Short mmCIF file of C-alpha atoms in Angstrom, two decimals:
data_model
loop_
_atom_site.label_atom_id
_atom_site.label_comp_id
_atom_site.label_asym_id
_atom_site.label_seq_id
_atom_site.Cartn_x
_atom_site.Cartn_y
_atom_site.Cartn_z
CA MET A 1 106.74 125.60 113.84
CA LYS A 2 103.07 124.96 113.05
CA LEU A 3 102.53 128.67 112.31
CA ILE A 4 105.45 128.53 109.75
CA SER A 5 104.18 125.20 108.12
CA LEU A 6 100.53 127.13 107.73
CA LEU A 7 102.20 130.08 106.34
CA GLY A 8 104.30 127.86 103.86
CA LEU A 9 101.28 126.06 102.85
CA LEU A 10 99.47 129.39 101.94
CA VAL A 11 102.44 130.70 100.15
CA LEU A 12 102.47 127.30 97.89
CA LEU A 13 98.77 127.76 97.22
CA PHE A 14 99.31 131.42 96.35
CA ILE A 15 102.14 130.69 93.91
CA ALA A 16 99.81 127.89 92.33
CA TRP A 17 97.02 130.61 92.06
CA LEU A 18 99.66 133.13 90.14
CA ILE A 19 100.84 130.46 87.53
CA SER A 20 97.24 129.20 86.92
CA TYR A 21 96.05 129.11 83.49
CA HIS A 22 92.55 130.20 84.31
CA LYS A 23 92.31 131.95 87.70
CA ASP A 24 88.63 132.50 87.35
CA LYS A 25 87.81 128.79 86.76
CA VAL A 26 89.42 127.40 89.94
CA ASN A 27 86.90 125.23 91.68
CA LEU A 28 86.55 126.20 95.35
CA ARG A 29 85.11 122.91 96.33
CA THR A 30 88.18 120.97 95.32
CA VAL A 31 90.37 123.41 96.99
CA LEU A 32 88.56 123.37 100.28
CA TRP A 33 87.65 119.75 100.33
CA GLY A 34 91.42 119.15 99.53
CA LEU A 35 92.78 121.12 102.22
CA PHE A 36 90.40 119.66 104.72
CA LEU A 37 91.09 116.24 103.99
CA GLN A 38 94.78 117.01 104.26
CA PHE A 39 94.41 118.69 107.66
CA LEU A 40 92.27 115.75 108.83
CA PHE A 41 94.90 113.20 107.93
CA ALA A 42 97.25 115.36 109.77
CA LEU A 43 95.24 115.40 112.99
CA ILE A 44 94.79 111.78 112.89
CA ILE A 45 98.21 110.66 112.09
CA LEU A 46 100.67 113.35 113.67
CA GLN A 47 98.91 114.08 116.81
CA LYS A 48 99.34 112.32 120.35
CA SER A 49 96.31 113.89 121.91
CA ALA A 50 92.60 113.59 122.25
CA VAL A 51 92.78 115.84 118.82
CA SER A 52 93.70 112.67 117.18
CA TRP A 53 90.52 111.05 118.42
CA ILE A 54 88.45 113.95 117.32
CA GLY A 55 89.93 113.96 113.94
CA MET A 56 89.08 110.00 113.71
CA ALA A 57 85.57 110.81 114.91
CA ILE A 58 85.15 113.26 112.03
CA PHE A 59 86.74 111.00 109.44
CA ALA A 60 84.29 108.15 110.54
CA MET A 61 81.36 110.38 110.23
CA LEU A 62 82.52 111.25 106.72
CA LEU A 63 82.84 107.70 105.75
CA ILE A 64 79.51 106.89 106.97
CA ILE A 65 77.61 109.58 105.28
CA TYR A 66 79.69 108.36 102.01
CA VAL A 67 78.34 104.87 102.61
CA PHE A 68 74.80 106.08 102.97
CA ARG A 69 75.23 108.48 99.93
CA ASP A 70 72.73 106.68 97.73
CA ILE A 71 70.21 106.63 100.47
CA ILE A 72 70.55 110.18 101.38
CA LYS A 73 70.54 111.24 97.56
CA ALA A 74 67.01 109.78 97.36
CA ALA A 75 65.85 110.97 100.76
CA TRP A 76 64.14 114.45 101.43
CA PRO A 77 65.02 116.50 103.50
CA LYS A 78 68.54 115.58 103.24
CA PHE A 79 69.67 117.40 106.26
CA ILE A 80 67.44 115.53 108.58
CA TRP A 81 68.60 112.20 107.34
CA ILE A 82 72.36 113.14 107.53
CA ALA A 83 71.67 114.59 111.22
CA GLY A 84 69.83 111.16 111.99
CA ILE A 85 72.84 109.19 110.48
CA VAL A 86 75.33 111.13 112.51
CA LEU A 87 73.44 110.86 115.63
CA GLY A 88 72.85 107.15 115.31
CA ALA A 89 76.53 106.68 114.80
CA ALA A 90 77.38 108.62 117.58
CA MET A 91 74.92 106.53 120.01
CA ILE A 92 76.49 103.15 118.29
CA SER A 93 80.01 104.53 119.12
CA VAL A 94 79.20 105.18 122.75
CA ILE A 95 77.84 101.76 123.19
CA PHE A 96 81.03 100.22 121.47
CA PHE A 97 83.16 102.48 123.87
CA PHE A 98 81.84 100.74 126.93
CA LEU A 99 81.58 97.40 125.42
CA MET A 100 85.29 97.45 124.64
CA LYS A 101 86.18 98.12 128.02
CA VAL A 102 84.80 94.55 129.09
CA ILE A 103 84.82 92.54 125.87
CA PRO A 104 88.09 92.08 123.78
CA VAL A 105 88.19 94.29 120.64
CA SER A 106 89.10 91.44 118.46
CA LEU A 107 86.12 89.50 119.47
CA ILE A 108 83.70 92.46 118.60
CA PHE A 109 85.51 92.83 115.30
CA LEU A 110 85.25 89.19 114.70
CA PHE A 111 81.54 89.28 115.51
CA ILE A 112 80.81 92.15 113.06
CA LEU A 113 82.87 90.51 110.22
CA VAL A 114 80.99 87.12 110.63
CA ILE A 115 77.62 88.89 110.41
CA MET A 116 78.99 90.79 107.35
CA LEU A 117 80.29 87.69 105.51
CA VAL A 118 76.87 85.64 106.38
CA ASN A 119 74.74 88.20 104.78
CA LYS A 120 77.12 88.61 101.71
CA TYR A 121 77.24 84.94 100.99
CA PHE A 122 74.08 83.52 102.47
CA ILE A 123 71.40 85.96 103.44
CA LYS A 124 72.15 88.37 100.68
CA TYR A 125 70.01 91.19 101.88
CA GLU A 126 71.42 94.50 99.79
CA SER A 127 69.62 96.75 101.89
CA VAL A 128 71.50 95.83 105.12
CA LYS A 129 74.99 96.21 103.71
CA PRO A 130 75.26 99.92 104.20
CA TYR A 131 74.01 99.66 107.89
CA LEU A 132 76.51 96.66 108.78
CA SER A 133 79.45 98.77 106.79
CA ALA A 134 78.55 101.69 109.17
CA ILE A 135 78.86 99.66 112.11
CA LEU A 136 81.97 98.17 111.21
CA ILE A 137 83.49 101.82 110.63
CA VAL A 138 82.25 103.00 113.81
CA SER A 139 83.79 100.11 115.80
CA ILE A 140 87.09 100.51 114.03
CA PHE A 141 87.35 104.29 114.78
CA THR A 142 86.09 103.78 118.42
CA ALA A 143 88.58 101.10 119.48
CA PRO A 144 91.64 103.64 119.52
CA ALA A 145 89.68 106.08 122.07
CA ALA A 146 88.39 102.92 124.06
CA LEU A 147 92.00 101.63 124.38
CA GLY A 148 93.65 104.83 124.92
CA ILE A 149 95.57 104.78 121.57
CA TYR A 150 96.41 107.94 119.53
CA GLY A 151 96.95 108.06 115.83
CA GLN A 152 100.54 108.59 115.98
CA GLU A 153 101.01 105.55 117.98
CA ILE A 154 99.00 103.57 115.54
CA PHE A 155 101.00 104.72 112.67
CA GLN A 156 104.26 104.27 114.89
CA THR A 157 103.16 100.51 115.02
CA PHE A 158 102.47 100.21 111.52
CA SER A 159 105.87 102.04 110.76
CA ASP A 160 107.76 99.48 112.84
CA GLY A 161 105.72 96.77 111.21
CA VAL A 162 106.57 97.72 107.82
CA ALA A 163 110.16 98.16 108.52
CA LYS A 164 110.34 94.86 110.04
CA PHE A 165 108.76 93.19 107.10
CA LEU A 166 110.94 95.03 104.66
CA SER A 167 113.83 93.88 106.69
CA LEU A 168 113.03 90.51 105.70
CA SER A 169 114.81 91.10 102.33
CA ARG A 170 118.20 91.08 104.40
CA TYR A 171 118.08 87.37 104.57
CA GLY A 172 118.10 87.11 100.85
CA ALA A 173 120.77 89.80 100.49
CA GLU A 174 123.07 88.16 103.14
CA PHE A 175 122.81 84.91 101.40
CA LEU A 176 123.60 86.46 98.00
CA PHE A 177 126.40 88.94 98.99
CA GLY A 178 127.63 87.59 102.33
CA ASN A 179 129.23 90.00 104.74
CA LEU A 180 128.74 92.80 102.38
CA ALA A 181 125.02 92.99 103.44
CA ARG A 182 125.61 92.35 107.14
CA PRO A 183 125.10 95.42 109.32
CA GLU A 184 127.89 94.24 111.88
CA TYR A 185 130.26 94.51 109.04
CA PHE A 186 129.45 98.14 107.85
CA PHE A 187 131.36 99.87 110.88
CA PRO A 188 132.85 97.39 113.14
CA GLN A 189 134.42 98.50 116.52
CA ASN A 190 137.95 97.59 115.19
CA THR A 191 140.76 99.95 114.87
CA ALA A 192 142.66 97.74 112.52
CA TRP A 193 139.88 97.53 109.87
CA PRO A 194 137.45 100.21 109.31
CA GLY A 195 134.66 97.98 107.69
CA PHE A 196 132.88 98.10 104.38
CA GLY A 197 130.84 101.14 105.41
CA TYR A 198 127.21 101.33 104.48
CA LEU A 199 126.81 99.64 100.81
CA PHE A 200 123.75 101.16 99.23
CA ALA A 201 123.72 98.49 96.54
CA PHE A 202 123.65 95.52 98.67
CA VAL A 203 121.27 96.85 101.26
CA VAL A 204 118.73 99.15 99.71
CA LEU A 205 118.43 97.75 96.43
CA PRO A 206 117.31 94.29 97.35
CA THR A 207 114.52 95.75 99.43
CA ILE A 208 113.10 97.43 96.31
CA ILE A 209 113.24 94.05 94.48
CA PHE A 210 111.62 92.05 97.57
CA PHE A 211 108.90 94.73 97.68
CA GLY A 212 108.11 94.49 94.03
CA GLY A 213 107.46 90.91 94.37
CA PHE A 214 105.32 91.42 97.35
CA MET A 215 103.14 94.43 95.59
CA ALA A 216 102.70 91.98 92.40
CA ILE A 217 101.20 89.41 94.60
CA LEU A 218 98.73 92.03 96.14
CA TYR A 219 97.75 93.04 92.57
CA HIS A 220 97.29 89.28 91.57
CA TYR A 221 94.74 88.91 94.24
CA GLY A 222 93.04 92.19 93.59
CA ILE A 223 93.62 93.37 96.96
CA MET A 224 95.31 96.74 95.86
CA GLN A 225 92.92 97.23 93.10
CA LYS A 226 90.07 97.31 95.55
CA LEU A 227 91.88 99.59 98.07
CA VAL A 228 92.87 102.13 95.25
CA GLU A 229 89.19 102.05 94.02
CA THR A 230 87.68 102.64 97.32
CA MET A 231 90.12 105.49 98.30
CA ALA A 232 89.56 107.13 94.71
CA LYS A 233 85.58 106.74 95.07
CA PHE A 234 85.73 108.67 98.21
CA MET A 235 88.05 111.49 97.16
CA SER A 236 86.14 111.90 94.16
CA TRP A 237 82.94 112.07 96.05
CA THR A 238 84.25 114.68 98.31
CA MET A 239 86.41 116.71 95.94
CA GLY A 240 84.52 116.60 92.95
CA THR A 241 87.34 115.63 90.79
CA SER A 242 86.94 113.33 87.95
CA GLY A 243 87.43 109.38 88.06
CA ALA A 244 90.58 109.04 86.11
CA GLU A 245 92.56 111.63 87.86
CA THR A 246 91.44 110.58 91.28
CA LEU A 247 92.35 107.11 90.60
CA SER A 248 95.82 108.02 89.46
CA CYS A 249 96.61 109.98 92.52
CA SER A 250 95.16 107.26 94.91
CA ALA A 251 97.18 104.95 93.20
CA ASN A 252 100.41 106.90 93.61
CA ILE A 253 100.33 106.47 97.29
CA PHE A 254 101.28 102.92 96.61
CA VAL A 255 102.95 102.82 93.43
CA GLY A 256 105.23 105.12 91.15
CA GLN A 257 104.48 107.59 88.53
CA THR A 258 105.21 105.14 86.00
CA GLU A 259 102.92 102.60 87.15
CA ALA A 260 99.93 104.54 88.57
CA PRO A 261 98.84 105.88 85.09
CA LEU A 262 98.60 102.26 83.48
CA LEU A 263 95.55 102.06 85.93
CA ILE A 264 93.99 104.63 83.75
CA LYS A 265 95.51 103.61 80.37
CA PRO A 266 92.08 103.20 78.70
CA PHE A 267 91.17 106.57 79.31
CA LEU A 268 94.41 108.64 78.80
CA ASN A 269 93.82 109.48 75.06
CA GLU A 270 90.36 111.23 76.03
CA MET A 271 91.59 112.95 79.12
CA THR A 272 91.61 116.74 79.47
CA GLU A 273 94.80 118.92 79.73
CA SER A 274 93.59 119.67 83.36
CA GLU A 275 93.52 115.93 84.01
CA LEU A 276 96.82 115.11 82.44
CA LEU A 277 98.52 117.72 84.58
CA THR A 278 96.95 116.39 87.76
CA VAL A 279 98.12 112.93 87.02
CA MET A 280 101.75 114.18 86.68
CA VAL A 281 101.49 116.34 89.79
CA GLY A 282 100.22 113.31 91.91
CA GLY A 283 103.18 111.34 90.62
CA PHE A 284 105.75 114.02 91.77
CA ALA A 285 103.81 114.61 95.22
CA THR A 286 104.03 110.95 96.43
CA ILE A 287 106.59 108.35 97.07
CA ALA A 288 106.45 104.94 95.13
CA GLY A 289 106.35 101.77 97.01
CA GLY A 290 109.62 100.43 95.74
CA VAL A 291 111.18 103.86 96.76
CA LEU A 292 109.45 103.93 100.17
CA ALA A 293 111.25 100.61 100.73
CA GLY A 294 114.43 102.10 99.92
CA TYR A 295 114.26 105.17 102.06
CA ILE A 296 112.94 102.72 105.19
CA ALA A 297 116.10 100.54 104.51
CA MET A 298 118.22 103.74 105.00
CA GLY A 299 116.77 104.21 108.19
CA VAL A 300 113.84 106.87 107.38
CA ASP A 301 110.85 106.51 109.50
CA ALA A 302 108.32 104.63 107.69
CA GLY A 303 105.50 106.30 109.35
CA HIS A 304 106.44 109.61 108.30
CA LEU A 305 106.87 108.52 104.88
CA VAL A 306 103.42 106.72 104.63
CA ALA A 307 101.70 109.96 106.29
CA ALA A 308 103.32 112.19 103.75
CA SER A 309 102.19 109.94 100.92
CA VAL A 310 98.56 109.68 102.15
CA MET A 311 98.39 113.64 102.80
CA SER A 312 100.01 114.31 99.50
CA ALA A 313 97.33 112.54 97.51
CA PRO A 314 94.44 115.08 98.14
CA ALA A 315 97.09 117.98 97.94
CA ALA A 316 98.18 116.85 94.72
CA LEU A 317 94.58 117.21 93.36
CA VAL A 318 94.37 120.61 94.93
CA MET A 319 97.49 121.97 93.27
CA GLY A 320 96.72 120.29 89.98
CA LYS A 321 93.36 121.83 89.99
CA ILE A 322 94.70 125.30 90.83
CA ILE A 323 97.29 125.32 88.19
CA TYR A 324 95.30 124.11 85.34
CA PRO A 325 91.55 124.22 86.55
CA GLU A 326 88.92 122.08 84.49
CA ILE A 327 87.47 123.90 81.70
CA LYS A 328 86.23 121.04 79.66
CA GLU A 329 83.85 118.17 80.40
CA SER A 330 85.68 115.04 81.53
CA LYS A 331 84.68 111.63 80.11
CA THR A 332 85.07 110.18 83.56
CA LEU A 333 83.40 112.83 85.78
CA GLY A 334 81.65 110.79 88.58
CA MET A 335 82.90 107.52 87.55
CA VAL A 336 85.62 105.54 89.29
CA LYS A 337 86.18 102.17 88.02
CA MET A 338 89.35 100.07 87.85
CA PRO A 339 90.08 98.77 84.30
CA GLN A 340 90.94 95.13 83.80
CA MET A 341 94.60 94.52 84.31
CA GLU A 342 96.50 91.69 82.57
CA ARG A 343 97.27 89.10 85.32
CA ALA A 344 99.67 86.15 85.56
CA GLN A 345 98.55 82.43 85.22
CA ASN A 346 99.31 81.92 88.92
CA VAL A 347 100.77 83.65 92.21
CA LEU A 348 104.24 82.35 91.33
CA GLY A 349 104.05 83.92 87.80
CA ALA A 350 102.68 87.16 89.39
CA LEU A 351 105.54 87.07 91.78
CA SER A 352 108.33 86.48 89.13
CA ASN A 353 106.89 89.48 87.16
CA GLY A 354 106.99 91.51 90.15
CA ILE A 355 110.49 90.71 90.95
CA THR A 356 111.52 91.58 87.37
CA ASP A 357 109.82 94.77 87.65
CA GLY A 358 111.47 95.26 91.07
CA LEU A 359 114.96 94.51 89.46
CA LYS A 360 114.39 97.19 86.77
CA LEU A 361 113.64 99.80 89.24
CA ALA A 362 116.50 98.86 91.38
CA VAL A 363 118.99 99.20 88.43
CA ASN A 364 117.30 102.51 87.51
CA VAL A 365 117.72 103.93 90.95
CA GLY A 366 121.38 102.72 91.00
CA ALA A 367 121.76 104.07 87.40
CA MET A 368 120.45 107.31 88.54
CA LEU A 369 122.55 107.62 91.41
CA LEU A 370 125.75 106.83 89.50
#
């Protein structure tokens, strides 16, 4: 099965190359890094063995090198610095591994976070920030190995949590629609009455509205912007793609094809043809948050859906850059910055706007199904 999957991936890449507008302009760095990140995420998310820990270790080292990128850029020779950083991180990881056997992991995380907050708001030593961030990264990725937890188990727990959270929308649906939204009335064990059946409009569509309101709260407090910007910077650093297209593809993990381009609205008029195509590919490759909620409400495994979206972000950049390689100079090359978004007066206003947007999406989904 794994061999067939690999063969299918190679066939897709070959087809993308065949229809490429400029076959000789394909950036090998983007393709190789995109494939590497996709395989790395697959190792971490899908494996239930020590291979998952190896994937986590590699990803942790990449993140640590990324954190020290400015220091490494100014250093010479760079290879010695990178080797020293990796060796130091490995030694700290071993220390954390044994510490986590005797000290609760939560206490270790709390201690590191307190030090980071004290430095950020009181001491304010800028030079210490990369080292503290690196220590936090090492502790986070060492914890699963110390506790004997694999990546698949982490995502399964995450999946169950997401499904449980989204199921809260059922209370509102049951209040509004009564027995039409109650699972026990879908297929009751009663020969005299077959039941209502699974009513998509009364079960799935309310979940989309609920999730739309929740996402609006996260955007109001700037949580999603920070998360998307961080992911975009990392992928841009590894794959060499421009800031605008990377930002849009990263945002597509959480929002839909119509919402993600709004993040790069100030750059749309000056984007190259290659960037515009990549933005469109990113939208088709991933699952919007509202649609994700709908699929989960229908019983699809949340972990699989989230894993597919995360792995599809670098894959979309690869496919976009093979089909239409960059032949012009991008205005946002090397720059990833979230534009200022219009915000509501308060969290209730944001929630109201999010619910309205969720309602529009729910009606749109229902209309398309009709």
